[in-house]
Coordinates of C-alpha atoms and ligand atoms in Angstrom, one line a residue:
X24 CA 64.0 -20.2 151.2
X25 CA 66.1 -18.1 153.7
X26 CA 65.8 -14.4 152.7
X27 CA 69.0 -12.8 151.5
X28 CA 69.3 -9.3 153.0
X29 CA 73.0 -8.4 152.4
X30 CA 74.6 -6.4 149.6
X31 CA 76.2 -8.6 146.9
X32 CA 79.5 -7.3 145.8
X33 CA 82.3 -9.2 143.9
X34 CA 80.7 -12.5 144.6
X35 CA 80.3 -12.0 148.3
X36 CA 77.4 -11.1 150.6
X37 CA 78.5 -8.1 152.6
X38 CA 77.1 -5.7 155.2
X39 CA 76.5 -2.0 154.7
X40 CA 76.5 0.9 157.1
X41 CA 73.1 0.2 158.7
X42 CA 69.9 -1.6 158.0
X43 CA 66.4 -0.5 157.0
X44 CA 63.2 -2.6 157.3
X45 CA 61.3 -4.1 154.4
X46 CA 57.6 -4.2 155.3
X47 CA 54.7 -6.3 154.2
X48 CA 52.2 -3.6 153.0
X49 CA 49.2 -5.8 153.8
X50 CA 49.8 -5.5 157.6
X51 CA 52.8 -3.3 157.9
X52 CA 54.8 -6.1 159.6
X53 CA 58.6 -6.1 159.2
X54 CA 59.7 -9.0 156.9
X55 CA 63.4 -8.4 157.0
X56 CA 66.1 -5.8 157.7
X57 CA 68.2 -5.1 154.6
X58 CA 71.7 -3.7 154.4
X59 CA 72.1 -0.1 153.2
X60 CA 74.9 0.7 150.8
X61 CA 77.0 3.9 151.3
X62 CA 79.7 5.4 149.1
X63 CA 82.1 2.7 150.2
X64 CA 79.9 -0.2 149.0
X65 CA 78.8 1.6 145.8
X66 CA 82.4 2.2 144.9
X67 CA 83.3 -1.4 145.7
X68 CA 80.4 -2.6 143.4
X69 CA 81.7 -0.4 140.5
X70 CA 85.3 -1.7 141.2
X71 CA 84.1 -5.3 141.1
X72 CA 82.0 -4.9 137.9
X73 CA 84.9 -3.0 136.2
X74 CA 87.5 -5.7 137.2
X75 CA 85.2 -8.5 136.0
X76 CA 84.3 -6.9 132.7
X77 CA 87.3 -7.8 130.4
X78 CA 87.2 -11.5 131.3
X79 CA 83.4 -11.7 131.1
X80 CA 83.2 -9.9 127.8
X81 CA 85.7 -12.5 126.4
X82 CA 83.7 -15.6 127.5
X83 CA 81.9 -17.5 124.8
X84 CA 78.2 -16.6 124.2
X85 CA 77.4 -20.2 124.8
X86 CA 79.0 -20.1 128.2
X87 CA 77.0 -17.1 129.2
X88 CA 73.8 -18.6 127.7
X89 CA 74.2 -21.8 129.8
X90 CA 74.4 -19.8 133.0
X91 CA 71.2 -17.9 132.1
X92 CA 69.5 -21.2 131.1
X93 CA 70.5 -22.8 134.4
X94 CA 69.2 -19.8 136.3
X95 CA 65.9 -20.0 134.4
X96 CA 65.5 -23.7 135.4
X97 CA 66.2 -22.9 139.1
X98 CA 63.7 -20.0 139.0
X99 CA 61.0 -22.3 137.6
X100 CA 61.8 -25.0 140.1
X101 CA 61.6 -22.5 143.0
X102 CA 58.7 -20.4 141.5
X103 CA 56.4 -20.9 144.5
X104 CA 58.9 -19.7 147.1
X105 CA 60.0 -16.7 144.9
X106 CA 56.4 -15.8 144.4
X107 CA 55.9 -15.7 148.2
X108 CA 58.8 -13.2 148.5
X109 CA 57.3 -11.0 145.8
X110 CA 53.8 -11.1 147.4
X111 CA 55.2 -10.4 150.8
X112 CA 57.3 -7.4 150.0
X113 CA 55.1 -5.9 147.2
X114 CA 51.6 -6.7 148.5
X115 CA 50.3 -8.2 145.2
X116 CA 48.2 -11.4 145.3
X117 CA 50.0 -14.7 145.1
X118 CA 48.6 -15.6 141.6
X119 CA 50.0 -12.3 140.2
X120 CA 53.3 -12.9 142.0
X121 CA 53.6 -16.4 140.5
X122 CA 52.7 -15.0 137.1
X123 CA 55.5 -12.5 137.5
X124 CA 58.1 -15.1 138.4
X125 CA 57.2 -17.2 135.4
X126 CA 57.4 -14.1 133.2
X127 CA 60.7 -13.0 134.8
X128 CA 62.3 -16.4 134.4
X129 CA 61.4 -16.4 130.8
X130 CA 63.7 -13.4 130.2
X131 CA 66.7 -15.6 131.3
X132 CA 65.5 -18.4 128.9
X133 CA 64.8 -16.0 126.1
X134 CA 68.2 -14.3 126.3
X135 CA 70.0 -17.6 126.8
X136 CA 68.6 -18.5 123.4
X137 CA 69.2 -15.2 121.6
X138 CA 72.6 -14.2 122.7
X139 CA 74.2 -16.9 120.6
X140 CA 72.7 -15.3 117.6
X141 CA 74.0 -11.7 117.8
X142 CA 75.0 -10.9 114.2
X143 CA 77.4 -8.5 112.6
X144 CA 77.7 -8.0 108.8
X145 CA 80.1 -7.7 106.0
X146 CA 79.5 -5.1 103.3
X147 CA 81.2 -3.9 100.1
X148 CA 81.8 -0.1 99.8
X149 CA 80.0 1.6 96.9
X150 CA 83.5 2.2 95.3
X151 CA 84.1 -1.5 95.4
X152 CA 87.6 -1.3 96.9
X153 CA 86.9 -1.4 100.6
X154 CA 85.1 -3.7 102.9
X155 CA 82.9 -2.6 105.8
X156 CA 82.8 -5.0 108.7
X157 CA 80.1 -4.3 111.3
X158 CA 80.3 -6.0 114.7
X159 CA 78.7 -5.5 118.1
X160 CA 80.6 -5.3 121.4
X161 CA 79.4 -5.2 125.0
X162 CA 79.2 -1.6 126.2
X163 CA 80.8 -2.2 129.6
X164 CA 79.8 -1.6 133.2
X165 CA 76.0 -1.0 133.3
X166 CA 74.0 0.4 136.1
X167 CA 70.5 -1.2 136.3
X168 CA 67.8 0.6 138.3
X169 CA 64.4 -1.1 138.9
X170 CA 61.1 -0.1 140.4
X171 CA 58.9 -1.8 143.1
X172 CA 56.0 -2.9 140.9
X173 CA 57.6 -5.9 139.2
X174 CA 60.6 -6.6 141.4
X175 CA 61.4 -9.9 139.6
X176 CA 60.4 -9.1 136.0
X177 CA 62.1 -5.7 135.8
X178 CA 65.4 -7.2 137.2
X179 CA 65.6 -10.2 134.8
X180 CA 64.5 -8.1 131.8
X181 CA 67.7 -6.1 132.4
X182 CA 70.1 -8.7 133.9
X183 CA 69.4 -11.2 131.1
X184 CA 70.4 -9.2 128.1
X185 CA 73.1 -7.3 130.0
X186 CA 75.2 -10.3 131.1
X187 CA 74.2 -12.2 128.0
X188 CA 75.7 -9.4 125.9
X189 CA 78.9 -9.6 128.0
X190 CA 78.4 -6.5 130.2
X191 CA 78.9 -6.6 134.0
X192 CA 76.3 -4.8 136.1
X193 CA 75.4 -3.1 139.3
X194 CA 71.7 -3.6 140.1
X195 CA 69.9 -1.1 142.3
X196 CA 66.5 -2.4 143.2
X197 CA 63.7 -0.3 144.7
X198 CA 64.2 0.1 148.4
X199 CA 60.6 -1.2 149.2
X200 CA 61.2 -4.5 147.3
X201 CA 64.9 -5.6 147.3
X202 CA 64.3 -9.1 148.6
X203 CA 63.2 -10.6 145.3
X204 CA 66.2 -9.1 143.4
X205 CA 68.5 -10.5 146.0
X206 CA 66.9 -14.0 145.8
X207 CA 67.3 -13.9 142.0
X208 CA 71.0 -12.9 142.2
X209 CA 71.5 -15.8 144.7
X210 CA 70.1 -18.1 142.0
X211 CA 72.5 -16.7 139.4
X212 CA 75.3 -17.4 141.9
X213 CA 74.1 -21.0 142.2
X214 CA 73.9 -21.2 138.4
X215 CA 77.7 -20.5 138.2
X216 CA 77.9 -16.8 137.5
X217 CA 81.5 -15.7 138.1
X218 CA 82.2 -13.1 140.8
X219 CA 81.8 -9.4 140.0
X220 CA 79.5 -9.9 137.0
X221 CA 76.4 -9.0 138.9
X222 CA 76.6 -6.8 142.0
X223 CA 73.6 -5.5 144.1
X224 CA 73.5 -2.3 146.2
X225 CA 70.7 -0.8 148.1
X226 CA 71.5 2.9 148.9
X227 CA 68.8 5.1 150.5
X228 CA 68.1 7.8 149.6
X229 CA 68.9 6.6 146.1
X230 CA 69.7 9.9 144.4
X231 CA 73.2 10.8 145.8
X232 CA 74.6 7.3 145.3
X233 CA 73.2 6.8 141.9
X234 CA 74.6 10.2 140.9
X235 CA 78.0 9.1 142.2
X236 CA 77.9 5.9 140.2
X237 CA 76.8 7.7 137.0
X238 CA 79.7 10.1 137.4
X239 CA 82.2 7.3 137.9
X240 CA 84.2 7.1 134.6
X241 CA 84.1 3.3 134.7
X242 CA 80.2 3.2 134.4
X243 CA 79.3 3.3 130.7
X244 CA 75.6 2.6 130.5
X245 CA 72.4 3.2 132.4
X246 CA 69.3 1.1 132.1
X247 CA 66.4 2.6 134.2
X248 CA 62.8 1.5 134.8
X249 CA 60.7 3.8 136.9
X250 CA 58.8 7.1 136.8
X251 CA 59.2 9.7 134.1
X252 CA 59.9 12.2 136.8
X253 CA 63.0 10.3 138.0
X254 CA 63.9 9.3 134.5
X255 CA 64.2 12.9 133.5
X256 CA 66.6 13.6 136.5
X257 CA 68.8 10.6 135.5
X258 CA 68.9 11.6 131.8
X259 CA 70.3 14.9 133.0
X260 CA 72.8 13.2 135.3
X261 CA 73.9 10.8 132.5
X262 CA 74.4 13.7 130.1
X263 CA 77.4 14.9 132.1
X264 CA 79.4 11.9 130.8
X265 CA 77.3 11.2 127.8
X266 CA 76.7 7.6 128.8
X267 CA 74.2 5.4 126.9
X268 CA 70.7 5.4 128.4
X269 CA 67.8 3.1 128.1
X270 CA 64.6 4.4 129.8
X271 CA 61.4 2.5 130.5
X272 CA 59.2 5.1 132.1
X273 CA 55.7 5.9 133.1
X274 CA 52.5 5.1 131.1
X275 CA 48.9 6.3 131.1
X276 CA 47.4 3.7 128.7
X277 CA 44.2 4.4 126.8
X278 CA 41.8 1.5 126.5
X279 CA 39.6 2.2 123.4
X280 CA 36.4 0.2 122.9
X281 CA 34.9 0.9 119.4
X282 CA 31.2 0.6 118.8
X283 CA 31.4 -2.8 117.1
X284 CA 33.4 -4.4 119.9
X285 CA 32.1 -7.5 121.7
X286 CA 31.3 -5.9 125.1
X287 CA 31.8 -9.0 127.2
X288 CA 35.2 -9.6 125.6
X289 CA 36.2 -6.0 126.1
X290 CA 35.1 -6.1 129.8
X291 CA 37.2 -9.3 130.2
X292 CA 40.2 -7.7 128.5
X293 CA 39.9 -4.6 130.7
X294 CA 39.7 -6.6 133.9
X295 CA 43.2 -7.9 132.9
X296 CA 44.6 -4.6 131.5
X297 CA 43.4 -2.7 134.5
X298 CA 43.7 -5.2 137.4
X299 CA 46.8 -7.2 136.6
X300 CA 49.2 -6.4 139.5
X301 CA 46.4 -4.5 141.2
X302 CA 46.6 -1.7 138.7
X303 CA 50.2 -1.0 139.6
X304 CA 51.7 -1.6 136.1
X305 CA 53.1 0.8 133.6
X306 CA 50.9 -1.0 131.1
X307 CA 47.7 -0.6 133.2
X308 CA 44.7 0.8 131.3
X309 CA 44.1 4.2 132.9
X310 CA 41.9 6.1 130.5
X311 CA 39.0 4.0 129.3
X312 CA 37.4 5.4 126.2
X313 CA 34.1 3.7 125.2
X314 CA 31.9 4.4 122.2
X315 CA 28.7 6.1 123.3
X316 CA 26.4 3.5 121.7
X317 CA 27.7 0.7 124.1
X318 CA 28.9 2.8 127.0
X319 CA 26.0 2.1 129.4
X320 CA 26.1 -1.7 128.9
X321 CA 29.9 -1.7 129.1
X322 CA 30.1 0.5 132.3
X323 CA 27.4 -1.6 134.1
X324 CA 29.1 -4.9 133.3
X325 CA 32.6 -3.6 134.1
X326 CA 31.6 -2.0 137.4
X327 CA 29.9 -5.3 138.4
X328 CA 33.0 -7.3 137.6
X329 CA 35.1 -4.8 139.6
X330 CA 32.8 -4.8 142.6
X331 CA 32.9 -8.6 142.8
X332 CA 36.7 -8.8 143.2
X333 CA 37.9 -10.0 146.6
X334 CA 40.3 -7.6 148.2
X335 CA 42.5 -9.3 150.9
X336 CA 46.1 -9.7 151.9
X337 CA 48.0 -11.2 149.0
X338 CA 48.6 -14.7 150.4
X339 CA 45.0 -15.2 151.6
X340 CA 43.3 -18.0 149.6
X341 CA 40.9 -16.4 147.0
X342 CA 42.5 -12.9 147.2
X343 CA 42.2 -11.1 143.9
X344 CA 43.4 -7.7 144.8
X345 CA 46.2 -7.2 147.3
X346 CA 47.6 -4.1 149.0
X347 CA 49.5 -1.3 147.3
X348 CA 53.2 -1.3 148.1
X349 CA 52.9 1.3 150.8
X350 CA 50.4 3.6 152.5
X351 CA 52.1 6.5 150.7
X352 CA 51.3 4.9 147.3
X353 CA 47.8 4.1 148.4
X354 CA 47.2 7.7 149.6
X355 CA 48.3 9.0 146.2
X356 CA 45.5 6.9 144.6
X357 CA 43.0 8.1 147.1
X358 CA 43.9 11.7 146.5
X359 CA 43.5 11.3 142.7
X360 CA 40.1 9.8 143.1
X361 CA 39.0 12.6 145.6
X362 CA 40.1 15.3 143.2
X363 CA 38.4 13.5 140.3
X364 CA 35.1 13.3 142.2
X365 CA 35.4 17.0 143.2
X366 CA 35.9 17.7 139.4
X367 CA 32.5 16.0 138.6
X368 CA 33.3 12.3 138.4
X369 CA 30.5 9.9 139.1
X370 CA 31.5 6.9 141.3
X371 CA 30.1 3.7 139.7
X372 CA 31.7 1.4 142.3
X373 CA 34.4 1.7 145.0
X374 CA 36.1 5.0 145.9
X375 CA 35.9 4.5 149.7
X376 CA 39.0 3.8 151.7
X377 CA 38.5 0.6 153.7
X378 CA 39.0 0.5 157.5
X379 CA 41.7 -1.6 159.1
X380 CA 45.4 -2.2 158.6
X381 CA 47.2 -2.4 155.3
X382 CA 47.7 -0.2 152.2
X383 CA 44.4 -1.3 150.5
X384 CA 42.4 0.6 148.0
X385 CA 39.2 -0.9 146.6
X386 CA 38.4 -1.6 142.9
X387 CA 37.0 1.7 141.7
X388 CA 35.1 2.7 138.5
X389 CA 34.4 6.3 137.7
X390 CA 32.4 7.9 134.8
X391 CA 34.2 11.2 134.0
X392 CA 34.2 14.0 131.5
X393 CA 37.0 14.0 128.9
X394 CA 38.8 16.9 130.7
X395 CA 38.7 15.4 134.2
X396 CA 42.0 15.9 136.0
X397 CA 42.5 12.1 136.8
X398 CA 43.1 11.4 133.1
X399 CA 46.3 13.5 133.2
X400 CA 47.9 11.2 135.8
X401 CA 49.2 7.7 135.9
X402 CA 47.0 6.1 138.5
X403 CA 49.1 3.3 139.9
X404 CA 46.1 1.4 141.4
X405 CA 42.7 -0.2 140.8
X406 CA 40.9 2.9 139.5
X407 CA 39.3 3.0 136.0
X408 CA 37.9 6.3 134.8
X409 CA 35.5 5.9 131.8
X410 CA 35.0 8.5 129.1
X411 CA 32.6 8.2 126.2
X412 CA 33.3 9.2 122.6
X413 CA 31.3 9.7 119.3
X414 CA 33.6 8.6 116.5
X415 CA 36.9 6.8 115.9
X416 CA 38.6 10.1 115.1
X417 CA 37.6 11.5 118.5
X418 CA 38.8 8.3 120.2
X419 CA 42.2 8.6 118.5
X420 CA 42.4 12.3 119.5
X421 CA 41.6 11.5 123.1
X422 CA 44.0 8.5 123.2
X423 CA 46.8 10.8 121.9
X424 CA 46.1 13.6 124.3
X425 CA 48.9 12.6 126.7
X426 CA 52.6 13.1 127.3
X427 CA 52.9 9.3 127.6
X428 CA 52.9 6.8 124.9
X429 CA 53.8 3.4 126.3
X430 CA 50.9 1.1 125.4
X431 CA 47.3 1.3 124.1
X432 CA 44.5 -1.1 123.9
X433 CA 41.9 -1.3 121.1
X434 CA 38.8 -3.4 121.0
X435 CA 36.8 -3.8 117.8
X436 CA 34.9 -6.4 115.9
X437 CA 36.7 -5.6 112.7
X438 CA 40.5 -6.2 112.5
X439 CA 41.1 -3.7 109.7
X440 CA 39.4 -1.0 111.7
X441 CA 41.3 -1.9 114.9
X442 CA 44.6 -1.8 113.0
X443 CA 43.8 1.6 111.4
X444 CA 43.1 3.0 114.9
X445 CA 46.2 1.3 116.3
X446 CA 48.4 2.9 113.7
X447 CA 47.0 6.3 114.4
X448 CA 47.7 6.1 118.2
X449 CA 51.1 7.3 119.2
X450 CA 52.4 4.5 121.5
X451 CA 55.2 2.0 121.4
X452 CA 52.9 -0.9 121.8
X453 CA 49.2 -1.6 120.9
X454 CA 47.1 -4.6 122.1
X455 CA 44.3 -5.4 119.8
X456 CA 41.4 -7.4 121.4
X457 CA 43.8 -8.5 124.2
X458 CA 44.2 -7.3 127.8
X459 CA 47.9 -8.1 128.1
X460 CA 50.7 -8.3 125.5
X461 CA 53.9 -8.3 127.6
X462 CA 56.1 -11.0 126.2
X463 CA 59.8 -11.6 126.6
X464 CA 60.0 -12.3 122.9
X465 CA 58.6 -8.9 121.9
X466 CA 60.2 -5.4 122.0
X467 CA 58.7 -3.6 125.0
X468 CA 59.0 0.2 125.3
X469 CA 57.3 3.5 124.8
X470 CA 57.1 6.6 122.7
X471 CA 57.0 10.2 123.9
X472 CA 57.8 10.6 127.6
X473 CA 57.3 6.9 128.2
X474 CA 60.9 6.1 127.4
X475 CA 63.9 5.5 125.2
X476 CA 64.9 2.1 123.8
X477 CA 63.3 -1.3 124.0
X478 CA 63.6 -4.2 126.3
X479 CA 62.9 -7.9 125.5
X480 CA 62.8 -9.3 122.0
X481 CA 66.0 -9.4 120.1
X482 CA 66.1 -5.6 120.4
X483 CA 66.8 -5.8 124.2
X484 CA 70.3 -7.1 123.7
X485 CA 71.3 -4.1 121.6
X486 CA 70.7 -1.9 124.7
X487 CA 73.9 -3.4 126.0
X488 CA 75.9 -3.6 122.8
X489 CA 77.6 -0.9 120.8
X490 CA 78.2 -1.1 117.1
X491 CA 81.7 -1.1 115.8
X492 CA 82.6 -0.5 112.1
X493 CA 85.9 -1.8 110.9
X494 CA 87.0 -0.5 107.6
X495 CA 89.2 -2.7 105.4
X496 CA 91.2 -1.7 102.4
X497 CA 91.5 -4.6 99.9
Ligands
NAP509 P1 60.5 5.6 140.8 O1 60.1 6.4 142.0 O2 60.9 6.4 139.6 O3 61.7 4.7 141.3 C1 62.3 3.8 140.4 C2 63.7 3.5 140.9 O4 64.5 4.7 140.8 C3 63.8 2.9 142.3 O5 64.8 2.0 142.4 C4 64.2 4.2 143.1 O6 64.9 3.9 144.3 C5 65.0 4.9 142.1 N1 65.1 6.3 142.4 C6 64.2 7.1 142.9 N2 64.6 8.4 142.9 C7 65.8 8.4 142.4 C8 66.8 9.4 142.2 N3 66.6 10.7 142.4 N4 68.0 9.1 141.6 C9 68.2 7.8 141.3 N5 67.3 6.8 141.5 C10 66.2 7.1 142.0 O7 59.4 4.6 140.3 P2 58.5 3.6 141.2 O8 57.5 4.3 142.0 O9 59.4 2.6 141.9 O10 57.8 2.8 140.0 C11 56.7 3.2 139.4 C12 57.0 3.9 138.0 O11 57.7 3.0 137.2 C13 55.7 4.2 137.3 O12 55.8 5.4 136.7 C14 55.7 3.1 136.2 O13 54.9 3.4 135.0 C15 57.1 2.9 135.9 N6 57.4 1.6 135.3 C16 57.7 1.6 134.0 C17 57.9 0.4 133.3 C18 58.2 0.4 131.9 O14 58.7 -0.7 131.4 N7 58.0 1.4 131.1 C19 57.8 -0.8 134.0 C20 57.5 -0.7 135.4 C21 57.3 0.5 136.0 P3 64.2 3.9 145.7 O15 63.2 2.8 145.7 O16 65.3 3.6 146.6 O17 63.6 5.3 145.9

């Protein structure tokens, strides 16, 4: 597949003001030069989305569904070459990249099935002499901003419900990983998407151009996935025009292993919850709380499993842990581990930066005290700090001791006990005896500073619809 590197505006691939390189983080080689959008191209993208909106909003849900369905089919047919692009620009291993493409394509299929079922309702007023008609309409031009860690999944999780609902969009992918998003948009073009419905711009630095678009009176909605830090800035920007916001922000997931858990199953689950995507996931288990009674067995077995992972460039056969997206990201991980060790952490395995090229950081397990600094940060890499606890109450207290509340994991031999603990933990999602629960059919999202709104499931469509009440006198 030839890489797309231009901006996509009003159904045309266009040049920007200059180019910047996209690098393969496993060896720092340049994969492609992409076009950078300035004010002119960002304004043109808003123009195109605004012009396309009235016609697109009027199309039949079935028409929109069939384009999404066709795009799903093309993504599945071309999954291997798309996975190659993801792995090259992001650094993750090919098996993770392929898994991401299948997950990402599923959002197109899921929303192609759901958008024909958006319901309104018809109610009688309490006085009996009026009727209340409730309907849902597309919000309008939506700005979609995505991070580098799931360049395919985060794009389709927004594009699917947005265009399904009848909105038109401007997508701004992360500057480190734009090639996947461009490839997906080219697939939508082949699937028959009319011009102007999806536009893609890559401004850098992102801040000034995103601010400009958020202040454009034609932009009605912001859907952002990224760090809580940037989310906070964008919420302030969006408040100037009071536009609708959906925020999928950072996580710092607790992984709680109760004393009656099956240790081998819990280790297996943690290997997925921690290591999927090399630990660069908002859902990654970052604070591992293990009951004292089983902590020694658990730590030994988990450290062994981590130490056996093969770290290598993402497309090398047998690679299980690839590079981080950049040396900058890798160094952030290394700094957090160094500070943790200075604060008393014991290194069970890993913790040493490898020699040679590429943004690699090894699988690392730490035993830490419950006040160790690393527990306060979202470690976006293959690092697992383990803390022990004495009672379920203490585990719940520790799990809730965070500004984040995206996802939590609970392992127990008794379902009722696991559910009681899950209900007491303040997070938008809880996985019981499972290492991964992301599912296009489920509402994904966080509590506290992990976000606002939900993506996926049926709920995801409503992030792009607004409710209208029509009052009828009879
Ligand atoms: P990030 O630095 O917040 O960047 C995310 C996006 O925002 C990128 O497209 C980035 O563009 C853009 N951006 C950065 N600064 C901006 C500004 N001042 N104004 C407007 N846009 C700006 O996050 P990241 O490092 O890419 O991703 C990792 C974070 O995403 C983690 O915290 C992770 O937990 C979170 N995440 C959350 C979810 C979820 O569903 N809750 C899913 C995945 C990731 P540039 O790339 O051009 O800088």
